[in-house]
mmCIF file of C-alpha atoms and ligand atoms in Angstrom:
data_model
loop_
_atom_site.group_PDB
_atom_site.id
_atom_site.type_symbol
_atom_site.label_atom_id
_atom_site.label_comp_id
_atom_site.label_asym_id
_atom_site.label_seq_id
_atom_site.Cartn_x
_atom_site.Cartn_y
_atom_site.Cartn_z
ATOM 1 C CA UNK A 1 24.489 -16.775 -5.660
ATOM 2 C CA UNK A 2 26.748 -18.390 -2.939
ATOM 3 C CA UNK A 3 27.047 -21.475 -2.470
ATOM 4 C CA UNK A 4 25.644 -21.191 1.185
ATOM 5 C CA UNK A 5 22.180 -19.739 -0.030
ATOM 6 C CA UNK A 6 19.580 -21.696 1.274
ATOM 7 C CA UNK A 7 17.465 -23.904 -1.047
ATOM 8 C CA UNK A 8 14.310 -22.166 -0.202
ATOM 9 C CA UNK A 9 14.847 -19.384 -2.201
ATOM 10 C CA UNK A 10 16.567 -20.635 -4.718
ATOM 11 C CA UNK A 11 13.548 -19.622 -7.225
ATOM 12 C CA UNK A 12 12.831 -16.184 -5.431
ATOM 13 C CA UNK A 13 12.412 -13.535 -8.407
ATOM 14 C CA UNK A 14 13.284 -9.853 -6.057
ATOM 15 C CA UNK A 15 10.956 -7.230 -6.363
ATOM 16 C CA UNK A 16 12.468 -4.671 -8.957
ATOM 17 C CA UNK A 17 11.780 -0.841 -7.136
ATOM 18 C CA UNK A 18 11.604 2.150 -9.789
ATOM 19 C CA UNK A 19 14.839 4.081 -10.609
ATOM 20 C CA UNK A 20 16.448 5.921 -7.839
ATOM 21 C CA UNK A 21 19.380 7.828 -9.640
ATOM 22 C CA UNK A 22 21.669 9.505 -8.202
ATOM 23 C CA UNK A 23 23.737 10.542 -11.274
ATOM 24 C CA UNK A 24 21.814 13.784 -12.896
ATOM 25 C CA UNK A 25 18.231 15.433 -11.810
ATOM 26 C CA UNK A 26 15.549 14.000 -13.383
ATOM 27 C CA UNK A 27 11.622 15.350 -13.409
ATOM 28 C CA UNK A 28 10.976 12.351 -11.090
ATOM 29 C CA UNK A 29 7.598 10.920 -12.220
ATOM 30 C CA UNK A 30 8.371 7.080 -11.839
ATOM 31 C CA UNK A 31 7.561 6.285 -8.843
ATOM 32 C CA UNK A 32 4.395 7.632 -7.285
ATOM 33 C CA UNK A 33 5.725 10.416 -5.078
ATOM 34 C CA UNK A 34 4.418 13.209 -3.636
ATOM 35 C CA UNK A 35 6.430 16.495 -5.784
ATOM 36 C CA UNK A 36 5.356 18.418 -2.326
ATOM 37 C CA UNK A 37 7.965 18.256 0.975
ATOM 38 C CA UNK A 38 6.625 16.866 3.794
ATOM 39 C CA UNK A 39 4.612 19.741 6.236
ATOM 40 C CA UNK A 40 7.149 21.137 8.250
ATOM 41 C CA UNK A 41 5.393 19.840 11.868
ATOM 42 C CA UNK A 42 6.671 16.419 10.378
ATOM 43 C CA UNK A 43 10.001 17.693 9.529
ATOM 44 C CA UNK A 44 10.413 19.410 13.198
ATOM 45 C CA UNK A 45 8.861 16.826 14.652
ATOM 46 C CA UNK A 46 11.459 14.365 13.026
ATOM 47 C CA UNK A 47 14.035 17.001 14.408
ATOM 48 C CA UNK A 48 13.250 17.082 17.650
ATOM 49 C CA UNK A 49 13.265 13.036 17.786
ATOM 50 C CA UNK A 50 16.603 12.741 16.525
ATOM 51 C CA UNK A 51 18.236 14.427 19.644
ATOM 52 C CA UNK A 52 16.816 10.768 21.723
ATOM 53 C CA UNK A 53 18.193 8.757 19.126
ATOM 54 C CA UNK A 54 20.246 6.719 21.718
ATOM 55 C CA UNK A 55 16.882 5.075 23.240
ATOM 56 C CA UNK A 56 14.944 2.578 21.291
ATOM 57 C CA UNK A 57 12.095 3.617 19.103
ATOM 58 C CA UNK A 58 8.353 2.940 21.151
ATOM 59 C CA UNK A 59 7.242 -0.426 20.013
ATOM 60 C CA UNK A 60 3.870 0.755 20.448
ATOM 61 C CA UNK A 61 3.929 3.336 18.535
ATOM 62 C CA UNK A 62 1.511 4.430 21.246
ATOM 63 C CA UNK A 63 1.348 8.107 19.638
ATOM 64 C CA UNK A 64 0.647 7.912 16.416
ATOM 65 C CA UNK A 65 -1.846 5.095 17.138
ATOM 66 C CA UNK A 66 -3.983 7.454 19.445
ATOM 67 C CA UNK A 67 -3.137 9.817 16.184
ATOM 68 C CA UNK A 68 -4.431 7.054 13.600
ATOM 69 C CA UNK A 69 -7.367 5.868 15.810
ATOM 70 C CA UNK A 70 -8.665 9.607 16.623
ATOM 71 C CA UNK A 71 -8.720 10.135 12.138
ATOM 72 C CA UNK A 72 -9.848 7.297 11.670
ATOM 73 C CA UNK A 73 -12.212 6.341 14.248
ATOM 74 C CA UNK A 74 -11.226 2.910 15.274
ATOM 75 C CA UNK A 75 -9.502 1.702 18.618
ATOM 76 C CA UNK A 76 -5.774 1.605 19.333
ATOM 77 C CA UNK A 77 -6.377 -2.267 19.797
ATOM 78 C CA UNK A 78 -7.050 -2.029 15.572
ATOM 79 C CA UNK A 79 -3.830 -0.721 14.513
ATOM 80 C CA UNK A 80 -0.745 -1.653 13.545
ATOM 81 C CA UNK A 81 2.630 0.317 12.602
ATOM 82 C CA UNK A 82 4.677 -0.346 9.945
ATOM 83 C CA UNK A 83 8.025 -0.264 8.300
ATOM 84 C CA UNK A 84 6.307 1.230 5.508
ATOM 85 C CA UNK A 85 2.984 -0.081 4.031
ATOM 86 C CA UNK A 86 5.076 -2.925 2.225
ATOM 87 C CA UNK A 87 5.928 -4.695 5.820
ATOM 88 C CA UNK A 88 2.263 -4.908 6.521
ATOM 89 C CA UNK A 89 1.819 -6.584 3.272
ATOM 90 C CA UNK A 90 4.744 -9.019 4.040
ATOM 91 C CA UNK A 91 3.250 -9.615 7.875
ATOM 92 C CA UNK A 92 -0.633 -10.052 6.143
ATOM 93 C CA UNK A 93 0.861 -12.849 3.601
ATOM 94 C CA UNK A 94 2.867 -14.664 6.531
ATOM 95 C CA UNK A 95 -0.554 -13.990 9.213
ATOM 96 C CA UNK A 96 -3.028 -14.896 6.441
ATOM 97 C CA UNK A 97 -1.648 -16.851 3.664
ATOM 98 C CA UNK A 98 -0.630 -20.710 3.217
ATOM 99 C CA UNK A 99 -1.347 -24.035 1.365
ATOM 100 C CA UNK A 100 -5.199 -23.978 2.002
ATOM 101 C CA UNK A 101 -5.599 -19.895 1.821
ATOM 102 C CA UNK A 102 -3.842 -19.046 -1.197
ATOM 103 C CA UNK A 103 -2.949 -15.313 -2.092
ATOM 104 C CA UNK A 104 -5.514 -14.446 -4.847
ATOM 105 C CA UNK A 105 -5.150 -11.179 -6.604
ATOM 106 C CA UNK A 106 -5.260 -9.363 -9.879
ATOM 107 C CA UNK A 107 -3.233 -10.009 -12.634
ATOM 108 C CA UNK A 108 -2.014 -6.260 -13.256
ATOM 109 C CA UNK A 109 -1.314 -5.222 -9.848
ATOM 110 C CA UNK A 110 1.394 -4.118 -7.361
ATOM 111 C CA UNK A 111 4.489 -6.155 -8.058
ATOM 112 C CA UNK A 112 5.189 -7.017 -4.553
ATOM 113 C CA UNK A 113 2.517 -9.110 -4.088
ATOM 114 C CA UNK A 114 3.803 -12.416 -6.179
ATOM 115 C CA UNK A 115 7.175 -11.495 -4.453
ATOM 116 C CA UNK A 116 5.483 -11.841 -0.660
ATOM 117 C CA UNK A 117 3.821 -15.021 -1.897
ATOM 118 C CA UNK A 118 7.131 -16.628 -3.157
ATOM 119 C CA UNK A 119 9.092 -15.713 0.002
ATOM 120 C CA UNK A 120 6.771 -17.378 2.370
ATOM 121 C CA UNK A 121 6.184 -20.024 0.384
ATOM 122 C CA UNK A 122 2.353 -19.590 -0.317
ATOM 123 C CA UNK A 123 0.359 -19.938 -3.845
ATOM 124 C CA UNK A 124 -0.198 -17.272 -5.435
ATOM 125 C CA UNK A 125 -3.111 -16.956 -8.336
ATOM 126 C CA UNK A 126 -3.831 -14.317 -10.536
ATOM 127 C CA UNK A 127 -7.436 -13.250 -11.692
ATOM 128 C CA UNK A 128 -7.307 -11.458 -14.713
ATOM 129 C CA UNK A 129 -8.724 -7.300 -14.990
ATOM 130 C CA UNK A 130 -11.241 -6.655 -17.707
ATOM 131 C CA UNK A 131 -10.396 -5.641 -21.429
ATOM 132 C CA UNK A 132 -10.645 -2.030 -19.733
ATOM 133 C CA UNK A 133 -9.065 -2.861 -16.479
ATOM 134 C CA UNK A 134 -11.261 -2.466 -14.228
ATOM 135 C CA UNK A 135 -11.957 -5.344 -11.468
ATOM 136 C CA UNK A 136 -15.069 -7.069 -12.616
ATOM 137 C CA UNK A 137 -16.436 -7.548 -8.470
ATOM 138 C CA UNK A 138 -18.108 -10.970 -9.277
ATOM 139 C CA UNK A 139 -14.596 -12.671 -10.199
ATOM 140 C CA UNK A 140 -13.491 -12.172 -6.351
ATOM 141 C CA UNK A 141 -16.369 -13.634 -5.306
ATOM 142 C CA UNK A 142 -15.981 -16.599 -2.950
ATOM 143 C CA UNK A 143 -12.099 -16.980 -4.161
ATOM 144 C CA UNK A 144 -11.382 -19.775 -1.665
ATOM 145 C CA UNK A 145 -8.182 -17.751 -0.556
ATOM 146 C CA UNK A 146 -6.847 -14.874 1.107
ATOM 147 C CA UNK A 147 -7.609 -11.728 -1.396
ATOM 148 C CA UNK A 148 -5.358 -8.904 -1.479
ATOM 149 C CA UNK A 149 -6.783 -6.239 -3.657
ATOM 150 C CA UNK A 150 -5.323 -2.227 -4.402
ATOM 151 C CA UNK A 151 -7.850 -0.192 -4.545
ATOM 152 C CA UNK A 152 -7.540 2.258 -6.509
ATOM 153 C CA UNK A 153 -5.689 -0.708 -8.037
ATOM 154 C CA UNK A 154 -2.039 0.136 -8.660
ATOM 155 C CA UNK A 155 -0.702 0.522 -12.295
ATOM 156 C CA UNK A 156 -3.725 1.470 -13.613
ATOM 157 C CA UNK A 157 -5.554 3.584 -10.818
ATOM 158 C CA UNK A 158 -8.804 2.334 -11.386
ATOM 159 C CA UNK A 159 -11.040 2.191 -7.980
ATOM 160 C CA UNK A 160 -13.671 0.185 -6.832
ATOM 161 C CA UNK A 161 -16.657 1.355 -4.652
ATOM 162 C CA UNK A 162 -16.575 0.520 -1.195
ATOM 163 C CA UNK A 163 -20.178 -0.956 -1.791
ATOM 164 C CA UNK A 164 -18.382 -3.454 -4.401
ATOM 165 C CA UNK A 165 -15.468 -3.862 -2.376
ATOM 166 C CA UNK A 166 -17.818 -4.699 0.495
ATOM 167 C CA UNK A 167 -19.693 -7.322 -1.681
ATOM 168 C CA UNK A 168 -16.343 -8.480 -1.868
ATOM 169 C CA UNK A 169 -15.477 -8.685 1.564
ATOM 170 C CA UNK A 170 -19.118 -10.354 2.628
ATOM 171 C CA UNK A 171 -18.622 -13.021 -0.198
ATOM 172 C CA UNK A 172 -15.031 -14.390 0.749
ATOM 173 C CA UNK A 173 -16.038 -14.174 4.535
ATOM 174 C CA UNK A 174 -14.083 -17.535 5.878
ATOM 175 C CA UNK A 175 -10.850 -15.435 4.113
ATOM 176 C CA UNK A 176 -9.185 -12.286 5.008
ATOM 177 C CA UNK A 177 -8.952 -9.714 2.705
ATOM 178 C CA UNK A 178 -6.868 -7.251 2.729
ATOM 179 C CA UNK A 179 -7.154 -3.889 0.609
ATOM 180 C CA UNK A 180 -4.103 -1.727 -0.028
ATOM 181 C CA UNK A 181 -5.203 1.528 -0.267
ATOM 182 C CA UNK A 182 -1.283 3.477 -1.056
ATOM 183 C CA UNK A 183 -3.678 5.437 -3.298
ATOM 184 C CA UNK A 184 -7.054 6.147 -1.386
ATOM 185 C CA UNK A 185 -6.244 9.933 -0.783
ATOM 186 C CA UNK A 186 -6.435 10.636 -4.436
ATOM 187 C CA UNK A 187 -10.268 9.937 -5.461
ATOM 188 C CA UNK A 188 -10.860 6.208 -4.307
ATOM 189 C CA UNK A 189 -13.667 5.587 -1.272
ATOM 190 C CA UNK A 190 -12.020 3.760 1.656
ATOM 191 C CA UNK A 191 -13.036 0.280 3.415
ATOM 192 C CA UNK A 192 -11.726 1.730 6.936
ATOM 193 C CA UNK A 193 -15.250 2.081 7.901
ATOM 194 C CA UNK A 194 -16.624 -1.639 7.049
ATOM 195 C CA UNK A 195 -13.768 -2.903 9.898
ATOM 196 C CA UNK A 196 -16.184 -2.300 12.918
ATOM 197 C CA UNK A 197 -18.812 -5.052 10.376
ATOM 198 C CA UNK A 198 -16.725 -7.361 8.519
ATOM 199 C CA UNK A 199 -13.998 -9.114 11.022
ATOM 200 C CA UNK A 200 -12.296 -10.781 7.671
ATOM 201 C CA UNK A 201 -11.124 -7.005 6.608
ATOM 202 C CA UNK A 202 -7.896 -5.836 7.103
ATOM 203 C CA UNK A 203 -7.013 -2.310 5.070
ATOM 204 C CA UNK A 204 -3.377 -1.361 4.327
ATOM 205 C CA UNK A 205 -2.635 2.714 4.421
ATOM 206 C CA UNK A 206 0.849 4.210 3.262
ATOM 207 C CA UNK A 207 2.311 7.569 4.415
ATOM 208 C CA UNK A 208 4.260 7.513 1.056
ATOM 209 C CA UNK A 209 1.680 8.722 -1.213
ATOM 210 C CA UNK A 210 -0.354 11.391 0.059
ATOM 211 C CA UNK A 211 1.465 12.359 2.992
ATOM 212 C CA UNK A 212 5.076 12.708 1.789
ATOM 213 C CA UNK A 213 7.191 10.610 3.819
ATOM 214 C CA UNK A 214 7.973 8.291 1.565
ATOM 215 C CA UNK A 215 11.683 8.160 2.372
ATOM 216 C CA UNK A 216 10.880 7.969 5.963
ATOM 217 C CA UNK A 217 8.880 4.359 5.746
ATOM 218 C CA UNK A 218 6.106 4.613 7.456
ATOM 219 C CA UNK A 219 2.637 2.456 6.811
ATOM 220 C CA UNK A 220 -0.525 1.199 8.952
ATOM 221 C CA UNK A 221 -2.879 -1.880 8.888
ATOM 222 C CA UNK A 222 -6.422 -1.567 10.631
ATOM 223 C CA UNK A 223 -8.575 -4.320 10.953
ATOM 224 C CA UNK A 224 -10.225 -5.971 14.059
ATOM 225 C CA UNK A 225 -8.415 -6.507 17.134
ATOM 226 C CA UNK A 226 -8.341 -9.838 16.571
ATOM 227 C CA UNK A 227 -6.392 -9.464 12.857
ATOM 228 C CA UNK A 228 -4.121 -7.137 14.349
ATOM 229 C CA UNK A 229 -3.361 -9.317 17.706
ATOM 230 C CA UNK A 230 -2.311 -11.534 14.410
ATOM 231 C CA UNK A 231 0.078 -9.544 13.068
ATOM 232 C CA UNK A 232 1.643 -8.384 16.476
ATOM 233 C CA UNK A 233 2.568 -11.961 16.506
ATOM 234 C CA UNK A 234 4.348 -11.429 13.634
ATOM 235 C CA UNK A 235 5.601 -7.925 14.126
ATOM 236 C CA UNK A 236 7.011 -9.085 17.973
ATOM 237 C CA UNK A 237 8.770 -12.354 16.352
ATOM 238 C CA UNK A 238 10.279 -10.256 13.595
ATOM 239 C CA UNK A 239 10.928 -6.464 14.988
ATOM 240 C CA UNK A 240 9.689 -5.032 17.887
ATOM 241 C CA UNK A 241 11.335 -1.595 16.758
ATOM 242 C CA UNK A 242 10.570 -1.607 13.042
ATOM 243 C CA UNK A 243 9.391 1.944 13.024
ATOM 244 C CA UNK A 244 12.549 4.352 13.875
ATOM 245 C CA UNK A 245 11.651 7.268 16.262
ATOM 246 C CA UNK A 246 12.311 9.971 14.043
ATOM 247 C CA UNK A 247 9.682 8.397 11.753
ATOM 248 C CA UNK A 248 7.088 7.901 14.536
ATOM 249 C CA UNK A 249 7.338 11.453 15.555
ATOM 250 C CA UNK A 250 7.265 12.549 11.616
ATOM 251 C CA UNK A 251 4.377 10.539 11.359
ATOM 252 C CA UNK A 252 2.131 12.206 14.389
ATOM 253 C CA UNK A 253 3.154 15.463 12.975
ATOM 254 C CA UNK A 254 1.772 15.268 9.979
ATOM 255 C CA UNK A 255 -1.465 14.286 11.332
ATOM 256 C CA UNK A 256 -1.928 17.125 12.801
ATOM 257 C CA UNK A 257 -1.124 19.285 9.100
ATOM 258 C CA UNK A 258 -4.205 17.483 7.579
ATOM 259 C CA UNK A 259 -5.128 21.061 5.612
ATOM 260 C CA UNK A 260 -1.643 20.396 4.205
ATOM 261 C CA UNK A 261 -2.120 16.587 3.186
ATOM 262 C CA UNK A 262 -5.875 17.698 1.688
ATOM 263 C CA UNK A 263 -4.223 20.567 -0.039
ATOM 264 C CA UNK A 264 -1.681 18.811 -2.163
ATOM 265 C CA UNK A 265 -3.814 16.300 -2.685
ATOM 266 C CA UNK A 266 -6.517 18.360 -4.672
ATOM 267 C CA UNK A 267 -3.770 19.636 -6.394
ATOM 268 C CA UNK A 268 -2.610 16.575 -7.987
ATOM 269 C CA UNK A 269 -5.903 15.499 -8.247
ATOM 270 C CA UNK A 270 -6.290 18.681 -10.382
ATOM 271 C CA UNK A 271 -2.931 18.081 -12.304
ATOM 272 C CA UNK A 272 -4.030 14.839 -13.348
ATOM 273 C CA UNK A 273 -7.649 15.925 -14.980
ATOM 274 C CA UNK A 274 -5.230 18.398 -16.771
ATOM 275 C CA UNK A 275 -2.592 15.897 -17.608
ATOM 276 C CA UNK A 276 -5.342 13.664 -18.631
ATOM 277 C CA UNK A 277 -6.907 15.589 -20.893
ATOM 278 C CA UNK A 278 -3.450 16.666 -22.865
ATOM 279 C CA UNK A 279 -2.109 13.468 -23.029
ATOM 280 C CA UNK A 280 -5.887 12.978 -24.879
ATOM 281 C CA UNK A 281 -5.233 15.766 -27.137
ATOM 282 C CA UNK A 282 -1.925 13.925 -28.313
ATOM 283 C CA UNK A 283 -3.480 10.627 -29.559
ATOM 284 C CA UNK A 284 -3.079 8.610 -25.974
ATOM 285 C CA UNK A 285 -5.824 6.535 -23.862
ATOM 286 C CA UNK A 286 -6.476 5.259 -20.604
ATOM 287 C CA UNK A 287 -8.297 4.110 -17.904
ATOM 288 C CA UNK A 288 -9.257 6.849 -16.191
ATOM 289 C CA UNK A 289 -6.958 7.166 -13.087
ATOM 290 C CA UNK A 290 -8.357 7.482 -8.941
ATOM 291 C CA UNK A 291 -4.951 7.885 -8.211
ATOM 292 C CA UNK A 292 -1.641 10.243 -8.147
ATOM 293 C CA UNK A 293 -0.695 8.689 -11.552
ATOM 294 C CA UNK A 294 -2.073 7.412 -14.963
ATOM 295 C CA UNK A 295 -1.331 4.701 -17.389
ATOM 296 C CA UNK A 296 -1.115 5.735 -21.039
ATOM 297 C CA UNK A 297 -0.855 4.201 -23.917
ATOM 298 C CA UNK A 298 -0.170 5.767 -27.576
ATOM 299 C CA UNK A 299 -1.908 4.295 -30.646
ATOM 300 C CA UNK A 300 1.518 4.201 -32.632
ATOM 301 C CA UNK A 301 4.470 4.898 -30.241
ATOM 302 C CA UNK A 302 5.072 1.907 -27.624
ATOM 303 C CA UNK A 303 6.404 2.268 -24.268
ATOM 304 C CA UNK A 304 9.574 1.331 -24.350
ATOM 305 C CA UNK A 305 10.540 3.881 -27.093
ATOM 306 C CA UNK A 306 8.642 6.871 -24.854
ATOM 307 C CA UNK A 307 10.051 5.565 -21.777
ATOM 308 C CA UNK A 308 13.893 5.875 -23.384
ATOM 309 C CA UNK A 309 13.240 9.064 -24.836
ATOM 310 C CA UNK A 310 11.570 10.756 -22.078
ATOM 311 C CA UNK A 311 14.606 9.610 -19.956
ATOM 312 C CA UNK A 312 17.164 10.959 -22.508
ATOM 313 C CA UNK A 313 15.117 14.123 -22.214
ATOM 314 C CA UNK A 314 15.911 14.306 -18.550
ATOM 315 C CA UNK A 315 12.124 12.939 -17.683
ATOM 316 C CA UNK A 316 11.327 9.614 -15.847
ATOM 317 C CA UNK A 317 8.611 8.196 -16.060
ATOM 318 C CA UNK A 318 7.695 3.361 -15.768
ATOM 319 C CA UNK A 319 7.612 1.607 -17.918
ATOM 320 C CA UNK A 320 6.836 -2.232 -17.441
ATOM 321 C CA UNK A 321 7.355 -5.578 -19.623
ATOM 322 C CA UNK A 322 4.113 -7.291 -18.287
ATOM 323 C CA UNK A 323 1.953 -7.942 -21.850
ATOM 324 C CA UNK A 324 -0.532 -6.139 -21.011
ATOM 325 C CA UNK A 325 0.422 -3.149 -20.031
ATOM 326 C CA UNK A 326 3.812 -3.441 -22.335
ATOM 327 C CA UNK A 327 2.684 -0.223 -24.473
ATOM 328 C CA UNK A 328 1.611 1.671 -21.935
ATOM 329 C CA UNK A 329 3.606 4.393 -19.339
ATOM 330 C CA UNK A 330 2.683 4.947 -16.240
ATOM 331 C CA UNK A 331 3.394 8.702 -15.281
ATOM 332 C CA UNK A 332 3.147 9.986 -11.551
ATOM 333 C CA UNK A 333 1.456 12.957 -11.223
ATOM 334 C CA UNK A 334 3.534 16.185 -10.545
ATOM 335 C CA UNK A 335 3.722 19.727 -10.062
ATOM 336 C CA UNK A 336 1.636 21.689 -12.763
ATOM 337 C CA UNK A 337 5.479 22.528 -13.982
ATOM 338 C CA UNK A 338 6.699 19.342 -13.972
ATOM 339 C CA UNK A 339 3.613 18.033 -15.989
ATOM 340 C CA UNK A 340 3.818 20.866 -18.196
ATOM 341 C CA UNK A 341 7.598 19.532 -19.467
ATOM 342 C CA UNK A 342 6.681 16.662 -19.730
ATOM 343 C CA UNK A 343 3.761 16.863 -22.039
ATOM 344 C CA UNK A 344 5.845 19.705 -24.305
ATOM 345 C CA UNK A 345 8.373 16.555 -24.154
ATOM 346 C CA UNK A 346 6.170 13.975 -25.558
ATOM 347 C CA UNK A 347 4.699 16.356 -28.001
ATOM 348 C CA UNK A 348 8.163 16.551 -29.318
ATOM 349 C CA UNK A 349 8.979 12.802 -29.409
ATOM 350 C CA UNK A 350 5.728 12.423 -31.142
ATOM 351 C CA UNK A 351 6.654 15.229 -33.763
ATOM 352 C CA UNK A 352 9.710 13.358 -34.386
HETATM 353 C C1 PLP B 1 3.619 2.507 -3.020
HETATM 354 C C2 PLP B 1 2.782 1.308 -2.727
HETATM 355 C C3 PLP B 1 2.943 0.573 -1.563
HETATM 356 C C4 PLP B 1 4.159 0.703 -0.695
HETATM 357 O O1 PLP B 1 4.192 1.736 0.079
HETATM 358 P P1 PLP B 1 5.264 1.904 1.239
HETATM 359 O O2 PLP B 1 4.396 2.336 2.344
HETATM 360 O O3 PLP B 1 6.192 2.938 0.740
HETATM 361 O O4 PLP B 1 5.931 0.601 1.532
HETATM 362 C C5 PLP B 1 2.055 -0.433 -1.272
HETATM 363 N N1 PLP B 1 1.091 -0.760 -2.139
HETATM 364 C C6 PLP B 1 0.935 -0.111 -3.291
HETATM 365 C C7 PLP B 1 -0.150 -0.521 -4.208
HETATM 366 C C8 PLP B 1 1.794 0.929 -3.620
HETATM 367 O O5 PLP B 1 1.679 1.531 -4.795
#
C-alpha cells in the first residue's frame, strides 16, 4: 500500500478471480466457462464493429436493448447494459444498498458480493444455506435489507423456484431484490417475468455463461423503469461508454444464434447428469447442480489435495477455503472429452 491510499479502503479485502494461466494449457474447468466458441454472427459481428473503433461505443446500447427487450419481453425503458454482469451488481449495491438497507445474502455465495458491500461502504449480512445447501425461502423473508440472491445459487448450483423466489420478492417488498441469474440457462426458472408485478425486482443476466462471451464483458439488469432510471444514474455518473462497440455488436449477434446458445446448453446440461453420476460411482456427493458446474465433495480425499493434483495433472478445477465448502471442488462443466479426462484423472488420484 502507498502511503497516498485513501483511508476508506484501507480494510477492502479484493475479490480473488479463478486462475487465468498463461504458462501451459490446462483442461480449463475453474471458472464457469462455456468450452464452446462464441456463434460466429457474434464473432463477425464483433468484426465488422472493430473497423468504427475510432467513434465512441452507443451509450444506449439502443440495439441490443431492442434485442434484449424483443427475448425477453419487457420494454427498452427496463434494461440496462453492462460491463459484464459484475458492474450491474456493483451499480445495484451503490443504487440500492446503505446504512438502513443492508446487503443481505447467503452465506455460500458469489464472492463478489461482500466485496461490493465493503467498497461502498454498506453492511453486509450473511444468512446461512441449509445442512444440504439449499436456500430455506422462509429465512429471506422480510430481511429488512436489500437481498441479493443467485439463483441457481453460485458454488453450489442449487435453484430456487420462481414461485419461492417470488414469495421472496412479495415478502421483502419495501426492499429491492435483486437475483443474479449468471446460471439461469442451465436448468434454473427465471424471475424476468415477475418484473411487469413486483416493482422491488431487479434480475441480473450474464453473457458469460451460456452465451460465450465471457472475455468480451457483457451483462444486463431488467427491472422496472423506475429501478433502471436508478441505475442510469449511476451508469451516466460513472461511464457512459462502459460497453465497448465490438462487444455491443457481439452481443446482438448472438441473439440472433439462439439455436446455438440452446444447443450448447443441453449439452452441458447433458455432460453434467453424466459427470454427476461418475463422480457418484467414485465415492463423491453433492447437491445436485441447476447449473454449468457441480460441487463435490469426497468422503476421504479433501479438496485441497484433489485440487493440487488435478492441477499437476494438467486439470483445473476451484477450490475454496470457506469452511463449508473447504472439502469440496467445484468443477465447470465441459466438453464430454474434457469431462471424460478428468474423471479417468480423479479415478487415478483416488487409486493412489
Ligand atoms: C460469473 C458470475 C457473474 C459475473 O459474470 P460477468 O458477467 O462475467 O461479470 C455474476 N454472478 C455470478 C453468480 C457468477 O457466477
Amino acid at each position: 500500500m502507498s502511503r497516498f491510499f485513501s483511508k476508506k479502503y484501507e480494510n477492502l479485502e479484493p475479490y480473488v478471480p479463478g486462475e487465468q494461466p498463461q504458462d501451459r494449457k490446462y483442461i480449463k474447468l475453474n471458472t464457469n466457462e462455456s468450452p464452446f466458441p462464441p456463434s460466429a454472427r457474434a464473432i463477425a459481428a464483433a468484426a465488422t464493429a472493430a473497423e468504427r473503433l475510432q467513434l465512441y461505443s452507443d451509450p444506449e446500447c439502443v440495439l441490443l436493448r431492442e434485442a434484449l427487450s424483443r427475448q425477453y419481453h419487457v420494454a427498452k425503458e427496463q434494461i440496462l447494459v453492462t460491463n459484464g454482469s459484475d458492474e450491474a451488481l456493483n451499480f445495484a449495491f451503490m443504487a440500492f444498498c446503505d446504512e438502513e438497507h443492508p446487503a443481505v445474502s447467503a452465506d455460500i455465495t458469489y464472492g463478489f458480493y461482500p466485496v461490493y458491500a465493503n467498497i461502498n461502504h454498506v453492511p453486509y449480512r450473511e444468512i446461512p444455506l441449509q445442512a444440504d445447501f439449499s436456500i430455506a425461502p422462509e429465512d429471506f423473508y422480510a430481511c429488512g435489507g436489500t437481498v441479493v440472491l443467485a439463483n441457481p445459487n453460485a458454488q453450489t448450483g442449487v435453484a430456487l423456484s420462481r414461485a419461492q423466489m417470488e414469495e421472496i420478492i412479495r415478502r421483502n417488498s419495501s426492499n429491492v431484490v435483486v437475483v443474479d441469474e449468471a446460471y439461469v440457462d442451465f436448468g434454473g426458472e427465471s424471475c424476468v417475468p415477475l418484473v411487469e408485478k413486483y416493482d422491488n425486482l431487479l434480475v441480473v443476466q450474464t453473457f458469460s455463461k451460456s452465451r460465450s462471451m465471457a472475455g468480451a464483458r457483457l451483462g444486463f439488469a431488467i427491472g422496472s423503469k423506475e429501478l433502471i432510471a436508478d441505475l442510469n444514474t449511476i451508469r451516466y455518473s460513472n461511464n457512459p461508454y462502459n460497453v465497448n462497440s465490438m462487444t455491443l455488436s457481439a452481443g446482438v449477434g448472438i441473439l440472433a444464434d439462439q439455436e446455438t446458445i440452446d444447443a450448447n446448453c443441453r449439452t452441458i446440461m447433458e455432460n453434467r447428469a453424466f459427470t454427476a453420476n461418475e463422480l457418484k460411482k467414485l465415492g463423491f456427493t453433492m447437491p445436485e447442480s441447476s447449473a454449468n458446474f457441480i460441487l463435490a465433495e469426497h468422503t476421504s480425499v479433501d479438496g485441497d489435495t484433489l485440487y493440487r493434483e488435478l492441477k499437476e495433472r494438467g486439470v483445473l478445477v476451484r477450490h475454496f477455503t470457506n469452511k463449508r465448502i473447504c472439502n469440496a471442488i467445484r468443477i465447470t462443466i465441459g466438453t464430454r472429452e474434457q469431462m471424460q479426462v478428468l474423471i479417468d484423472q480423479i479415478r487415478d488420484i483416488l487409486e493412489k
